[in-house]
mmCIF file with all atom_site columns, C-alpha atoms in Angstrom:
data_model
loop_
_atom_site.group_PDB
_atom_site.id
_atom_site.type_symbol
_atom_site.label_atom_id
_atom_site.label_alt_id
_atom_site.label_comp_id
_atom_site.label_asym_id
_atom_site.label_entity_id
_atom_site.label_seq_id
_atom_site.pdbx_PDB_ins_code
_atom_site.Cartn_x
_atom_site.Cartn_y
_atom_site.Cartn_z
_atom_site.occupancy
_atom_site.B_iso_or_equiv
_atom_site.pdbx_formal_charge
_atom_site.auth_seq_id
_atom_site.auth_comp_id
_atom_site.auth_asym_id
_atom_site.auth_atom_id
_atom_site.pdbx_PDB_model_num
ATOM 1   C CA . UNK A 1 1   ? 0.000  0.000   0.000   1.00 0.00 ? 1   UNK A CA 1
ATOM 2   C CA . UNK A 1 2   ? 1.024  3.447   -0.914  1.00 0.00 ? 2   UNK A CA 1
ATOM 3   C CA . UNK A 1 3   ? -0.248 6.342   1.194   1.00 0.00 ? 3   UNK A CA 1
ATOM 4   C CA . UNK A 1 4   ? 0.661  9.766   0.274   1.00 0.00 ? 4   UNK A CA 1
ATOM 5   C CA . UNK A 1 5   ? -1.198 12.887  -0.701  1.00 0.00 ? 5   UNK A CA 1
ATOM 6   C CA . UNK A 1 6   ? 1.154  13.287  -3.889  1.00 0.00 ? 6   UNK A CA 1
ATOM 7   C CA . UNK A 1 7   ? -0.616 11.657  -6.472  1.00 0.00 ? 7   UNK A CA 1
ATOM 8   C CA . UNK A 1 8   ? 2.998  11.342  -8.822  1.00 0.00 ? 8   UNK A CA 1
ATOM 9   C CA . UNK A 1 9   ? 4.803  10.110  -5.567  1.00 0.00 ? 9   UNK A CA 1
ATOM 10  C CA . UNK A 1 10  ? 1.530  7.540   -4.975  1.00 0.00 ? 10  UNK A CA 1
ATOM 11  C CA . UNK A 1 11  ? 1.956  6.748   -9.117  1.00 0.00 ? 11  UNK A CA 1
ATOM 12  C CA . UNK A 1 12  ? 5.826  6.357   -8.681  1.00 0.00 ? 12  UNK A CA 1
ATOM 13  C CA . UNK A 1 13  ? 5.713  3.820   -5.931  1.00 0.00 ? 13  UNK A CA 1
ATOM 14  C CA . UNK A 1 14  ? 3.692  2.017   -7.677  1.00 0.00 ? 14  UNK A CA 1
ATOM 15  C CA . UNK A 1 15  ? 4.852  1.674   -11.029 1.00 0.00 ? 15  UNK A CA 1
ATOM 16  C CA . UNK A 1 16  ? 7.966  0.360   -8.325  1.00 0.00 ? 16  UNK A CA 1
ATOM 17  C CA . UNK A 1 17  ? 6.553  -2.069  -6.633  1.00 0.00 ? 17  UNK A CA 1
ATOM 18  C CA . UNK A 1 18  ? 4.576  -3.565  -9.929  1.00 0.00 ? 18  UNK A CA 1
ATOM 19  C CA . UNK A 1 19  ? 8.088  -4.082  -11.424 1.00 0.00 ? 19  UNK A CA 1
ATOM 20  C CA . UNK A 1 20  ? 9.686  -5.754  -8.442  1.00 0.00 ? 20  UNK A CA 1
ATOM 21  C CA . UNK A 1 21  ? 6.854  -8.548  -8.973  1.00 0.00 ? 21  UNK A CA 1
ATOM 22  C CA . UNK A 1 22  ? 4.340  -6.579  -6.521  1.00 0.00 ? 22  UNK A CA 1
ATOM 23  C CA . UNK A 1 23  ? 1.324  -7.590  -7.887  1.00 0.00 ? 23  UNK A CA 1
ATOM 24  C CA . UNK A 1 24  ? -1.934 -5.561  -5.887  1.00 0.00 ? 24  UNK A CA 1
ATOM 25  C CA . UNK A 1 25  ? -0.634 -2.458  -4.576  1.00 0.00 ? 25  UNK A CA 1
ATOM 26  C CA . UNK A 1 26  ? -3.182 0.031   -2.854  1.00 0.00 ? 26  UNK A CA 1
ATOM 27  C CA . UNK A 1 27  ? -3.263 3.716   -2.945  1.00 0.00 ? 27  UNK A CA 1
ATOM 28  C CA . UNK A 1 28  ? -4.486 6.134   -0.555  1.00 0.00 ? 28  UNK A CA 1
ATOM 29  C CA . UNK A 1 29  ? -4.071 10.101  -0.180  1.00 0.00 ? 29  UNK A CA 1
ATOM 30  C CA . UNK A 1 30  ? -5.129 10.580  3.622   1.00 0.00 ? 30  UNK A CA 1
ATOM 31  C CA . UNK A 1 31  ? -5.106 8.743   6.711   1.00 0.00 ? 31  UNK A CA 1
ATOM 32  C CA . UNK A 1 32  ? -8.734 8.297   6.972   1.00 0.00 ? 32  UNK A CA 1
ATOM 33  C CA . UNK A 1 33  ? -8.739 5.912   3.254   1.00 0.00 ? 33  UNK A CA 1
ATOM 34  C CA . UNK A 1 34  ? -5.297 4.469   4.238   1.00 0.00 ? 34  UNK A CA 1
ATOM 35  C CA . UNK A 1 35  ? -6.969 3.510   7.543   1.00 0.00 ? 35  UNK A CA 1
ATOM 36  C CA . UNK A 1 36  ? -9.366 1.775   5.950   1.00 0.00 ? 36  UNK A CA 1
ATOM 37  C CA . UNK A 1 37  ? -7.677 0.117   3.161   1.00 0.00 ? 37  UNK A CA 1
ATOM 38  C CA . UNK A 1 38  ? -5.116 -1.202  6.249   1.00 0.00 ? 38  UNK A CA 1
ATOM 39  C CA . UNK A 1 39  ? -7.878 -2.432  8.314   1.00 0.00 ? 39  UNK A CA 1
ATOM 40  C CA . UNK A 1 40  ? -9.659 -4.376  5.276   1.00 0.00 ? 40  UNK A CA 1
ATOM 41  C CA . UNK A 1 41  ? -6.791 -5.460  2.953   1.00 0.00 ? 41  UNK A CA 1
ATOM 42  C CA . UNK A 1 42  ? -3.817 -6.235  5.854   1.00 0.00 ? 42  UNK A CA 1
ATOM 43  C CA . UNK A 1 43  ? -1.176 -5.015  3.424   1.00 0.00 ? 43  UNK A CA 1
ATOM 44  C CA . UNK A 1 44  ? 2.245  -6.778  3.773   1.00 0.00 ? 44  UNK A CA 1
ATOM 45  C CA . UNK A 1 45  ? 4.377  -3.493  2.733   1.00 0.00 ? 45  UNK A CA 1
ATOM 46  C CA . UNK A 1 46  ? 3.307  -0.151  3.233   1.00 0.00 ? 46  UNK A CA 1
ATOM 47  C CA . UNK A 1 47  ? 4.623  3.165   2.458   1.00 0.00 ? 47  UNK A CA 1
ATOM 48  C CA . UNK A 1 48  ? 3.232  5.689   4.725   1.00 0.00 ? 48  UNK A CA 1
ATOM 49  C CA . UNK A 1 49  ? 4.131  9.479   4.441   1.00 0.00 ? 49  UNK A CA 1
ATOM 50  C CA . UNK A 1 50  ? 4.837  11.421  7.726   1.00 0.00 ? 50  UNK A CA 1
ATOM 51  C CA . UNK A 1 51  ? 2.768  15.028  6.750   1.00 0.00 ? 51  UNK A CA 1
ATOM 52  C CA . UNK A 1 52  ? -0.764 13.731  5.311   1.00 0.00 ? 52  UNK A CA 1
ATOM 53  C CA . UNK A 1 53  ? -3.577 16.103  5.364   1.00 0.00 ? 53  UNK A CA 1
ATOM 54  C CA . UNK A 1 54  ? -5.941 14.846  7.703   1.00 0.00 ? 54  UNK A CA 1
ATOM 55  C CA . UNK A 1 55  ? -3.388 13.091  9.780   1.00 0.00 ? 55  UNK A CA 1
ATOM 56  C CA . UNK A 1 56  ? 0.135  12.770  11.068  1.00 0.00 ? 56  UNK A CA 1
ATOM 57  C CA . UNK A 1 57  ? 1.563  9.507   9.586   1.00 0.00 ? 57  UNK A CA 1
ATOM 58  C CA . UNK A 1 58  ? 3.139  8.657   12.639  1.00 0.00 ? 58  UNK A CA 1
ATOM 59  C CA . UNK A 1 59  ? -0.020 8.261   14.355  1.00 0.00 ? 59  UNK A CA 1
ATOM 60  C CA . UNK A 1 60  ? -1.329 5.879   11.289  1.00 0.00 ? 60  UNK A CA 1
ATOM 61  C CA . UNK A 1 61  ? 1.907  4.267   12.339  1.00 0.00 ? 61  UNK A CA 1
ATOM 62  C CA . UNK A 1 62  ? 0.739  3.813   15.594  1.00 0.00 ? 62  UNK A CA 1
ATOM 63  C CA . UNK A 1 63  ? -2.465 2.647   15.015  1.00 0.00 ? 63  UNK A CA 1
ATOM 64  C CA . UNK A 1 64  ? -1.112 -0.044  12.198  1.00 0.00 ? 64  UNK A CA 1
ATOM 65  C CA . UNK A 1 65  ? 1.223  -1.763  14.518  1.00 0.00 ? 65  UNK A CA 1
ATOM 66  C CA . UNK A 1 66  ? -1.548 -1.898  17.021  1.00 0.00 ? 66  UNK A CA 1
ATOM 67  C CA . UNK A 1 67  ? -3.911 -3.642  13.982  1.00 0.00 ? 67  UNK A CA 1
ATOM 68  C CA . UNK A 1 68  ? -0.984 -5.803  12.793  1.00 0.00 ? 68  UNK A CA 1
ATOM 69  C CA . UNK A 1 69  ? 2.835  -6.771  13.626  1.00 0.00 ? 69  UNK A CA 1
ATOM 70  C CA . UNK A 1 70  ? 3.388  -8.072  10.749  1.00 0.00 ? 70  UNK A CA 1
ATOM 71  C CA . UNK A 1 71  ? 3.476  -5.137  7.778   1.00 0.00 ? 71  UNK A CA 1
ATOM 72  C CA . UNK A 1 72  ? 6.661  -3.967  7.158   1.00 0.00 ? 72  UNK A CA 1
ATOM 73  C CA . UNK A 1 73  ? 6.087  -0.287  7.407   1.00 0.00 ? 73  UNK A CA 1
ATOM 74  C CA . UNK A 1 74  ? 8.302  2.347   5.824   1.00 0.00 ? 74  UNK A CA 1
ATOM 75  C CA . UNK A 1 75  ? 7.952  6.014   6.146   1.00 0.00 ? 75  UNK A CA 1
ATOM 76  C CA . UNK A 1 76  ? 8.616  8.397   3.696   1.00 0.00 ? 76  UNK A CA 1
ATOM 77  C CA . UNK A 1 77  ? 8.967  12.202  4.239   1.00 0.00 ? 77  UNK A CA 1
ATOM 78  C CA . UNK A 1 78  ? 10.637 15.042  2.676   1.00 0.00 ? 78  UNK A CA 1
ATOM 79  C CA . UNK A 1 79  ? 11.639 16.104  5.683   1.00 0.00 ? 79  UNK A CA 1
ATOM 80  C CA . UNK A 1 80  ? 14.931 14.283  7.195   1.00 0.00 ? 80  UNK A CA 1
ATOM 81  C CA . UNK A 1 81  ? 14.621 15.327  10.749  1.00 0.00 ? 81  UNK A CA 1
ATOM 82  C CA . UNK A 1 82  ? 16.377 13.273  13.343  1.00 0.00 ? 82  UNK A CA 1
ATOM 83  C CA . UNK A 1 83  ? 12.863 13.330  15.516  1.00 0.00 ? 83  UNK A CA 1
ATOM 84  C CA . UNK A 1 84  ? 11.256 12.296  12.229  1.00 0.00 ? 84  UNK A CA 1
ATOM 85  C CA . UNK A 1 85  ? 13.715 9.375   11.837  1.00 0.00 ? 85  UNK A CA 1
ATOM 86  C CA . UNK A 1 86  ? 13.901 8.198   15.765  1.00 0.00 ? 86  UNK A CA 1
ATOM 87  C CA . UNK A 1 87  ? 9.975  8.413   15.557  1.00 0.00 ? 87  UNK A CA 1
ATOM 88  C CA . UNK A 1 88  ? 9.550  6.057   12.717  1.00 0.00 ? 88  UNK A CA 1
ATOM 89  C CA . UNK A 1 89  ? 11.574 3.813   13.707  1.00 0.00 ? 89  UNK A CA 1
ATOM 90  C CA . UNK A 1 90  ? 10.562 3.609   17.922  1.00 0.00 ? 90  UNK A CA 1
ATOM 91  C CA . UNK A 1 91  ? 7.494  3.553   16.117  1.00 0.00 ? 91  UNK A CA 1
ATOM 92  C CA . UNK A 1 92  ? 7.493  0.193   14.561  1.00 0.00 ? 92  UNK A CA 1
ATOM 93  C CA . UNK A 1 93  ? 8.863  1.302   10.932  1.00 0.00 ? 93  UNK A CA 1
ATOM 94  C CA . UNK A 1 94  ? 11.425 -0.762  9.066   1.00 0.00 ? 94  UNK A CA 1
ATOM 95  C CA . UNK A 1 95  ? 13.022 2.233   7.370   1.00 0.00 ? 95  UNK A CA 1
ATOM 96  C CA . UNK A 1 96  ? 12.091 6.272   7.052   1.00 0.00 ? 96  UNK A CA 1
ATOM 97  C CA . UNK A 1 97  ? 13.115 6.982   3.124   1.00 0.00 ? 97  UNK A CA 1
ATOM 98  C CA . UNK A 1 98  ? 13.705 10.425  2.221   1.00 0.00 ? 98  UNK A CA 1
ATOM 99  C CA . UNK A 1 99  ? 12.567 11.894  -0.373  1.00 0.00 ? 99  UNK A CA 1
ATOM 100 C CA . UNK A 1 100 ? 13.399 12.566  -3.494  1.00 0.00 ? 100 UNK A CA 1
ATOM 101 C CA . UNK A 1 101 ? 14.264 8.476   -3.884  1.00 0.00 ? 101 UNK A CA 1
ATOM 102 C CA . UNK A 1 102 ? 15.411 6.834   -6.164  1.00 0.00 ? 102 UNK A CA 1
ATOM 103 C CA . UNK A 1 103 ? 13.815 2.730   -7.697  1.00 0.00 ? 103 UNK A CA 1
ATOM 104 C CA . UNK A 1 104 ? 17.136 1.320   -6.858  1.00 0.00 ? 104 UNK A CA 1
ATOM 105 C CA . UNK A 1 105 ? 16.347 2.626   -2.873  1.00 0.00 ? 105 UNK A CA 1
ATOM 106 C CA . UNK A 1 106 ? 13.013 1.633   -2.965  1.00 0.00 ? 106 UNK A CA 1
ATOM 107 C CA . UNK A 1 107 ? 14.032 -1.974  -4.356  1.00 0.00 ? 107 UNK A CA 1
ATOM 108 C CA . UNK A 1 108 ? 16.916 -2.640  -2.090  1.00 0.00 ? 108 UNK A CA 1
ATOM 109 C CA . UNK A 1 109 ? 14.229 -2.046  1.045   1.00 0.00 ? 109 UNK A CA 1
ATOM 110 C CA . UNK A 1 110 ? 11.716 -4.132  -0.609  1.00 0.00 ? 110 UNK A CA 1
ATOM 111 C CA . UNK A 1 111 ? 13.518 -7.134  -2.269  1.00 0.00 ? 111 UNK A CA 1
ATOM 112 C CA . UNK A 1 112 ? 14.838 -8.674  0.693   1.00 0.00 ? 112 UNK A CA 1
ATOM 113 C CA . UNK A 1 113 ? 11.170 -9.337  1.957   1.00 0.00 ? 113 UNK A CA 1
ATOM 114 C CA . UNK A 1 114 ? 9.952  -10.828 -1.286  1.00 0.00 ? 114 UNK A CA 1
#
C-alpha cells in the first residue's frame, strides 16, 4: 500500500513495486482511506508518508502496529529530521526513506522481503 497525498509520488511507488513482482498495490491520499484500506486489505508493505492532510503519519503508524505486527512499514517524508527518523523507527517502521528516492532505494528495502 502506498499512502501519500502526492498523487505522482503515490503513481511512482507504484509503477515500483509492480516491477519488483508486486502484484496488488493500494493507494491512498489521507489517513482516513489508508486507515481503511489497512484495516480491510492487511497489506504486507506499506509506504506511509509522515505530513498527510488529515493526519500525522506517525499516528497511522501507531495505530497499524496496534492492527498488525506483521506489515513492514516504511515512512517516507521530505523532511529528514532526526525526531522524524527516531519516531519512525521507535514507532514500529522498518526504514524512514527520504525523499526525493530513487527505484534502486526503494528496491533494495523491498527485495529482501519478497
Amino acid at each position: 500500500m502506498v499512502v501519500d497525498d502526492t498523487a505522482t509520488v503515490r503513481l511512482y511507488l507504484k509503477r515500483i513495486l509492480q516491477e519488483l513482482g508486486v502484484d496488488q498495490v493500494f493507494e491512498a491520499s489521507d489517513g482516513a482511506h489508508a486507515e481503511a484500506i489497512f484495516v480491510q486489505e492487511q497489506p504486507q508493505l506499506v509506504f506511509l508518508d509522515i505530513q498527510l492532510p488529515d493526519i500525522n503519519g506517525q499516528v497511522l503508524l501507531e495505530r497499524f502496529r496496534r492492527c498488525d505486527q506483521h506489515s513492514h512499514i516504511f515512512m517516507i517524508s521530505s523532511y529528514s529530521s532526526v525526531d522524524n527518523l527516531k519516531a519512525a523507527v521507535a514507532g514500529g517502521a522498518k526504514a524512514f526513506v527520504v525523499k526525493p528516492f530513487t527505484a534502486e532505494r526503494i528496491s533494495n528495502l523491498v527485495q529482501p522481503l519478497l
